[in-house]
Amino acid sequence: MLYKGLIEKYREYLPVNAKTPVVTLNEGNTPLIFSEDLSHELGLKVYLKFEGLNPTGSFKDRGMTMAISKAKEKGATTVMCASTGNTSASAAAYAAKCGMKCAVLIPDGNIALGKLAQAMIHNAKVIAIRGNFDDALNLVKTITEKYPIELVNSINPFRIEGQKTAAFEICDSFGDAPEFHAIPVGNAGNITAYWKGYKEYHSAGKSKTLPKMLGFQAAGSAPIVLGHVVDKPETIATAIRIGNPASWKPALAARDESAGLIDAVTDDEILSAYKRLASGGVFTEPASAASVAGILQLHKKGFFDHVKGSRIVCTLTGHGLKDPNIAIKNVGQPVTLNADIKEILKEVGL
Ligand code: F0G
């Protein structure tokens, strides 16, 4: 049967009715890739939920199909969000799909080029503010409270509803939940959404168990780990450069109810995991690699010593093509040679 996107697939678990105009780009249905490399090193069965293969290249599309469909149902004509890049790319695309206006606030100079290009080409009004993501989100909250504009950040509950379907897909693939689920944490909407999804599927009898949620923030932007707001968040993983996450409390609930943890990984650990994933054929953006950096760090501490053979899923939140600059910066430029067979064979090592 033709796949029609996650709202049609999981309609019975979502707050939609026959009258909801479904705005979709056929998001969801992303692959769970088995990693031989990581499984071998960790003594676990490691799967990568590659959310970079959504229509705009990140998991945000799952939430955006719901948020935009519900905004349309309500009669909204304009949507707005603050973003470190992916939310704005997704909001712009879904708004374009259904003829809505979209305005986005981004932190000036701290968004990957691909994401900026996406928001612009889909005709969003893109405003770079002199400030960080947290400043932008505060502005968007104030504006959307006062004016007839729909907020499509993850404090919009429909975003969480859409994003929870990733947990459903994982349970549908395995016939149960994995033992562990590792995920990058920025504004903390996604960890909240996965946990909601796992719990709902469990209650519905679709899975027998619940996973332990393992969340990872970048060390320079780790408010939840530190237990306080970070005024000047820093990290090369610009997608998760956030000092005051909107879903802080639900993220703590996900951590505690699942008997999991939320920890920090350094930029070096993120970059190393980023390069390692790419060496294994999977190109993610740096923020996405935080989940893998996190489990490698836990492995070194012996965290998995007594649970060998367990199944663990790492969410890879966005595609590597979003940020080509950081890739080139980390691996260097190609060699340039004359158009000469001998020179080429020498370079290839033949
Ligand atoms: N990974 C990527 C690639 C992201 O873009 C984000 C968030 C996260 C992880 C963290 O997810 O916020 O639900 O904890 N990006 C948002 C944005 C903030 O504006 O695109 P979270």
Coordinates of C-alpha atoms and ligand atoms in Angstrom, one line a residue:
M1 CA 0.0 0.0 0.0
L2 CA 1.2 3.5 -0.8
Y3 CA 2.8 5.1 2.3
K4 CA 1.0 8.4 3.0
G5 CA 3.0 9.8 6.0
L6 CA 2.9 9.2 9.7
I7 CA -0.5 10.8 10.4
E8 CA -2.3 8.2 8.2
K9 CA -0.1 5.4 9.5
Y10 CA -0.7 6.2 13.2
R11 CA -4.0 8.0 13.0
E12 CA -5.6 6.2 16.0
Y13 CA -2.8 7.4 18.3
L14 CA -2.9 11.0 17.2
P15 CA -5.3 13.9 18.0
V16 CA -6.7 14.2 14.4
N17 CA -10.2 13.6 13.1
A18 CA -11.8 13.1 9.7
K19 CA -11.9 16.9 9.2
T20 CA -8.2 17.5 9.9
P21 CA -6.6 18.6 6.7
V22 CA -3.5 16.4 6.6
V23 CA -0.5 18.3 5.4
T24 CA 2.2 15.8 4.7
L25 CA 5.5 15.3 2.8
N26 CA 5.4 11.6 3.5
E27 CA 7.6 11.9 6.6
G28 CA 8.5 9.1 8.9
N29 CA 9.1 5.4 8.0
T30 CA 12.8 6.0 8.5
P31 CA 15.3 3.1 8.6
L32 CA 16.7 1.4 11.6
I33 CA 20.3 0.6 10.5
F34 CA 22.2 -2.1 12.3
S35 CA 25.8 -0.9 13.1
E36 CA 28.2 -3.9 13.0
D37 CA 31.1 -1.6 14.1
L38 CA 29.4 -0.2 17.3
S39 CA 27.7 -3.5 18.1
H40 CA 31.1 -5.3 18.0
E41 CA 32.8 -2.7 20.2
L42 CA 30.0 -2.4 22.8
G43 CA 28.9 -6.0 22.9
L44 CA 25.4 -4.7 22.3
K45 CA 23.0 -4.8 19.3
V46 CA 23.3 -1.2 18.2
Y47 CA 20.7 0.2 15.8
L48 CA 20.7 3.7 14.3
K49 CA 17.3 5.4 13.7
F50 CA 18.3 7.6 10.8
E51 CA 16.0 10.5 11.0
G52 CA 18.1 12.4 8.5
L53 CA 16.1 10.6 5.8
N54 CA 12.9 12.6 6.5
P55 CA 11.8 14.9 3.7
T56 CA 13.6 18.0 5.0
G57 CA 16.5 15.9 6.5
S58 CA 15.6 15.9 10.2
F59 CA 13.2 14.4 12.7
K60 CA 11.4 17.8 12.9
D61 CA 9.2 16.7 10.0
R62 CA 7.4 14.3 12.3
G63 CA 6.2 17.1 14.6
M64 CA 5.7 19.5 11.8
T65 CA 3.2 17.4 9.8
M66 CA 1.0 17.5 13.0
A67 CA 1.6 21.1 14.0
I68 CA 0.9 22.4 10.5
S69 CA -2.1 20.2 10.0
K70 CA -3.6 21.3 13.3
A71 CA -2.8 25.0 12.5
K72 CA -4.6 24.6 9.1
E73 CA -7.6 22.9 10.8
K74 CA -7.9 25.9 13.1
G75 CA -7.8 28.3 10.1
A76 CA -4.3 29.8 10.8
T77 CA -2.6 31.5 7.9
T78 CA 0.8 32.2 9.5
V79 CA 3.2 30.1 11.6
M80 CA 6.3 31.1 13.4
C81 CA 9.2 29.5 15.2
A82 CA 12.6 30.1 16.8
S83 CA 15.2 27.7 15.5
T84 CA 18.8 26.5 15.5
G85 CA 18.0 25.6 11.9
N86 CA 16.1 22.3 11.5
T87 CA 12.8 23.4 12.9
S88 CA 12.9 26.4 10.6
A89 CA 13.7 24.3 7.5
S90 CA 10.8 21.9 8.4
A91 CA 8.3 24.7 9.2
A92 CA 9.1 26.5 6.0
A93 CA 8.6 23.3 3.9
Y94 CA 5.3 22.3 5.5
A95 CA 3.9 25.8 5.4
A96 CA 4.9 26.0 1.7
K97 CA 3.2 22.7 1.0
C98 CA -0.2 24.1 2.2
G99 CA 0.2 27.7 1.2
M100 CA 0.8 29.2 4.7
K101 CA 3.1 32.1 5.6
C102 CA 6.1 31.2 7.7
A103 CA 8.4 33.4 9.8
V104 CA 11.5 32.1 11.6
L105 CA 13.9 33.6 14.1
I106 CA 17.4 32.2 14.0
P107 CA 20.5 33.0 16.0
D108 CA 22.7 35.1 13.8
G109 CA 25.8 33.3 12.6
N110 CA 25.1 30.0 14.4
I111 CA 23.1 28.0 12.0
A112 CA 24.3 25.5 9.4
L113 CA 24.3 26.7 5.8
G114 CA 22.0 23.9 4.5
K115 CA 19.3 24.7 7.0
L116 CA 19.4 28.4 6.2
A117 CA 19.2 27.6 2.5
Q118 CA 16.1 25.4 3.1
A119 CA 14.2 28.0 5.0
M120 CA 15.0 30.6 2.3
I121 CA 14.1 28.5 -0.7
H122 CA 10.8 27.6 0.8
N123 CA 10.0 31.3 1.0
A124 CA 10.0 31.7 4.8
K125 CA 10.6 35.2 6.2
V126 CA 14.0 34.5 7.8
I127 CA 15.1 36.8 10.5
A128 CA 18.5 36.4 12.1
I129 CA 18.6 38.0 15.5
R130 CA 21.6 39.2 17.5
G131 CA 21.1 36.7 20.3
N132 CA 20.9 33.0 20.8
F133 CA 18.2 30.4 20.4
D134 CA 16.8 31.0 23.9
D135 CA 16.4 34.7 23.2
A136 CA 14.7 33.9 19.9
L137 CA 12.3 31.5 21.5
N138 CA 11.3 34.1 24.2
L139 CA 10.6 36.6 21.4
V140 CA 8.5 34.1 19.5
K141 CA 6.5 33.2 22.6
T142 CA 5.7 36.8 23.2
I143 CA 4.7 37.5 19.6
T144 CA 2.5 34.5 19.1
E145 CA 0.7 35.2 22.4
K146 CA -0.2 38.7 21.2
Y147 CA -0.8 38.2 17.5
P148 CA -2.8 35.6 15.4
I149 CA 0.2 33.6 14.5
E150 CA 0.6 29.9 15.3
L151 CA 3.7 28.9 17.3
V152 CA 5.3 25.7 15.9
N153 CA 8.1 25.1 18.3
S154 CA 8.0 22.0 20.4
I155 CA 6.1 23.7 23.2
N156 CA 3.2 23.3 20.7
P157 CA 1.9 19.9 22.0
F158 CA 1.1 18.7 18.5
R159 CA 4.8 18.7 17.7
I160 CA 5.4 16.1 20.5
E161 CA 2.4 14.1 19.3
G162 CA 4.0 13.7 15.8
Q163 CA 7.5 13.1 17.1
K164 CA 6.3 10.2 19.4
T165 CA 5.7 8.1 16.3
A166 CA 9.4 7.4 15.9
A167 CA 9.1 5.3 19.1
F168 CA 6.1 3.5 17.5
E169 CA 8.1 2.7 14.4
I170 CA 10.9 1.2 16.5
C171 CA 8.6 -1.0 18.5
D172 CA 6.9 -2.1 15.3
S173 CA 10.2 -3.1 13.8
F174 CA 11.4 -5.1 16.8
G175 CA 8.0 -6.3 18.0
D176 CA 8.9 -4.7 21.4
A177 CA 10.9 -1.7 22.8
P178 CA 14.7 -1.9 22.9
E179 CA 16.4 -2.1 26.3
F180 CA 18.0 1.4 25.8
H181 CA 17.3 4.4 23.7
A182 CA 20.1 7.1 23.3
I183 CA 19.2 10.5 22.0
P184 CA 20.7 14.0 21.7
V185 CA 19.0 16.7 23.9
G186 CA 18.7 20.3 23.0
N187 CA 15.3 22.0 23.7
A188 CA 14.4 18.5 25.1
G189 CA 11.2 18.0 23.0
N190 CA 12.4 14.9 21.3
I191 CA 13.3 12.9 24.4
T192 CA 9.9 13.9 25.8
A193 CA 8.2 12.7 22.6
Y194 CA 10.0 9.4 22.4
W195 CA 9.2 8.6 26.1
K196 CA 5.5 9.5 25.5
G197 CA 5.5 7.2 22.4
Y198 CA 7.1 4.3 24.2
K199 CA 4.7 4.6 27.2
E200 CA 1.6 4.9 24.9
Y201 CA 2.6 1.8 22.9
H202 CA 3.2 -0.1 26.1
S203 CA -0.2 0.9 27.5
A204 CA -1.8 -0.2 24.2
G205 CA -0.2 -3.6 24.6
K206 CA 1.9 -3.1 21.5
S207 CA 5.2 -3.6 23.4
K208 CA 5.9 -5.6 26.5
T209 CA 8.8 -3.5 27.9
L210 CA 10.0 0.1 28.2
P211 CA 13.5 1.3 27.4
K212 CA 15.9 3.2 29.6
M213 CA 16.2 6.7 28.1
L214 CA 19.8 8.0 27.7
G215 CA 19.9 11.7 26.8
F216 CA 23.1 13.6 25.8
Q217 CA 23.7 17.3 25.8
A218 CA 26.8 19.0 24.5
A219 CA 29.1 19.9 27.4
G220 CA 29.1 23.6 26.7
S221 CA 25.3 23.6 26.5
A222 CA 24.3 21.2 29.2
P223 CA 21.8 23.0 31.5
I224 CA 19.9 19.8 32.4
V225 CA 23.1 18.0 33.4
L226 CA 24.3 21.0 35.4
G227 CA 20.9 21.7 37.0
H228 CA 20.9 25.4 36.0
V229 CA 20.3 27.6 33.0
V230 CA 23.4 28.3 30.8
D231 CA 23.4 31.9 29.8
K232 CA 26.0 31.6 27.0
P233 CA 25.7 28.1 25.6
E234 CA 28.5 27.0 23.3
T235 CA 29.2 23.9 21.1
I236 CA 30.1 23.1 17.6
A237 CA 26.9 21.1 17.4
T238 CA 24.9 24.3 16.7
A239 CA 21.6 22.4 16.5
I240 CA 21.7 21.8 20.3
R241 CA 23.3 25.1 21.3
I242 CA 20.6 25.8 23.9
G243 CA 20.9 27.0 27.4
N244 CA 17.3 26.9 28.7
P245 CA 15.3 24.0 27.2
A246 CA 11.6 24.5 26.9
S247 CA 10.8 20.8 27.8
W248 CA 13.2 20.6 30.8
K249 CA 10.7 19.1 33.2
P250 CA 9.3 16.5 30.9
A251 CA 12.9 15.5 30.0
L252 CA 13.6 14.9 33.7
A253 CA 10.5 12.8 33.9
A254 CA 11.6 10.7 30.9
R255 CA 15.0 10.2 32.6
D256 CA 13.6 9.3 36.0
E257 CA 10.5 7.3 35.0
S258 CA 12.7 5.2 32.6
A259 CA 15.5 4.8 35.2
G260 CA 17.8 6.3 32.5
L261 CA 20.2 9.3 32.6
I262 CA 21.0 12.6 30.9
D263 CA 24.7 13.3 30.6
A264 CA 27.1 15.6 28.7
V265 CA 29.5 14.8 25.9
T266 CA 32.4 17.1 24.8
D267 CA 32.7 18.6 21.3
D268 CA 35.7 16.3 20.8
E269 CA 33.6 13.3 21.6
I270 CA 30.8 14.5 19.3
L271 CA 33.3 15.1 16.4
S272 CA 34.9 11.7 16.9
A273 CA 31.5 9.9 16.8
Y274 CA 30.5 12.1 13.8
K275 CA 33.5 10.9 11.8
R276 CA 33.2 7.3 13.0
L277 CA 29.6 7.2 11.8
A278 CA 30.5 8.6 8.4
S279 CA 33.4 6.1 8.1
G280 CA 30.7 3.4 8.5
G281 CA 28.6 4.9 5.7
V282 CA 26.1 7.0 7.7
F283 CA 26.4 10.8 7.4
T284 CA 24.7 12.7 10.2
E285 CA 25.1 16.2 11.5
P286 CA 27.3 16.8 14.5
A287 CA 24.4 17.2 17.0
S288 CA 23.0 13.8 15.9
A289 CA 26.3 12.1 16.7
A290 CA 25.9 13.1 20.4
S291 CA 23.8 10.0 20.9
V292 CA 26.6 7.7 19.7
A293 CA 29.3 9.8 21.5
G294 CA 27.2 9.3 24.7
I295 CA 27.0 5.5 24.4
L296 CA 30.7 5.3 23.7
Q297 CA 31.4 7.3 26.8
L298 CA 29.1 5.1 28.9
H299 CA 30.8 2.0 27.4
K300 CA 34.2 3.3 28.6
K301 CA 32.9 3.7 32.1
G302 CA 31.6 0.0 32.1
F303 CA 28.0 1.1 32.0
F304 CA 27.0 -1.8 29.7
D305 CA 29.2 -4.5 31.3
H306 CA 26.2 -6.4 32.8
V307 CA 23.8 -6.0 30.0
K308 CA 25.8 -7.5 27.0
G309 CA 23.6 -8.5 24.1
S310 CA 20.9 -5.8 24.8
R311 CA 19.3 -3.9 22.0
I312 CA 20.0 -0.2 21.9
V313 CA 18.7 2.4 19.5
C314 CA 20.5 5.7 18.8
T315 CA 18.5 8.4 17.2
L316 CA 20.5 10.2 14.5
T317 CA 18.4 13.4 14.4
G318 CA 19.6 15.1 11.1
H319 CA 21.4 14.5 7.9
G320 CA 25.1 15.4 7.5
L321 CA 24.4 17.3 4.3
K322 CA 22.8 20.0 6.4
D323 CA 26.3 21.2 7.4
P324 CA 28.8 20.5 4.7
N325 CA 31.2 23.1 6.0
I326 CA 31.9 21.3 9.2
A327 CA 32.5 18.0 7.3
I328 CA 35.1 19.6 5.0
K329 CA 36.7 21.5 7.9
N330 CA 37.2 18.2 9.7
V331 CA 38.5 16.1 6.8
G332 CA 40.2 18.6 4.6
Q333 CA 40.0 19.4 0.9
P334 CA 40.4 16.9 -2.0
V335 CA 43.8 16.6 -3.7
T336 CA 44.0 18.3 -7.1
L337 CA 46.1 16.6 -9.8
N338 CA 46.7 16.9 -13.5
A339 CA 44.3 15.0 -15.8
D340 CA 47.0 12.3 -15.9
I341 CA 46.5 8.5 -15.4
K342 CA 49.9 8.0 -13.8
E343 CA 49.4 10.7 -11.3
I344 CA 45.9 9.4 -10.4
L345 CA 47.1 5.7 -10.0
K346 CA 49.9 6.9 -7.8
E347 CA 47.5 8.8 -5.6
V348 CA 45.0 5.9 -5.4
G349 CA 48.0 3.7 -4.4
L350 CA 47.9 1.3 -7.4
Ligands
F0G1 N1 19.5 17.1 16.8 C1 19.2 18.0 15.9 C2 19.8 17.8 14.5 C3 18.4 19.1 16.1 O1 18.1 20.0 15.2 C4 17.8 19.3 17.4 C5 17.0 20.4 17.8 C6 18.1 18.3 18.4 C7 18.9 17.2 18.0 C8 17.6 18.4 19.8 O2 16.2 18.0 19.8 O3 15.4 20.2 20.8 O4 14.0 18.1 20.7 O5 16.0 18.2 22.3 N2 16.8 21.4 17.0 C9 15.9 22.5 17.3 C10 15.8 23.4 16.0 C11 16.1 23.3 18.5 O6 15.5 24.6 16.2 O7 15.9 22.9 14.9 P1 15.3 18.7 21.0

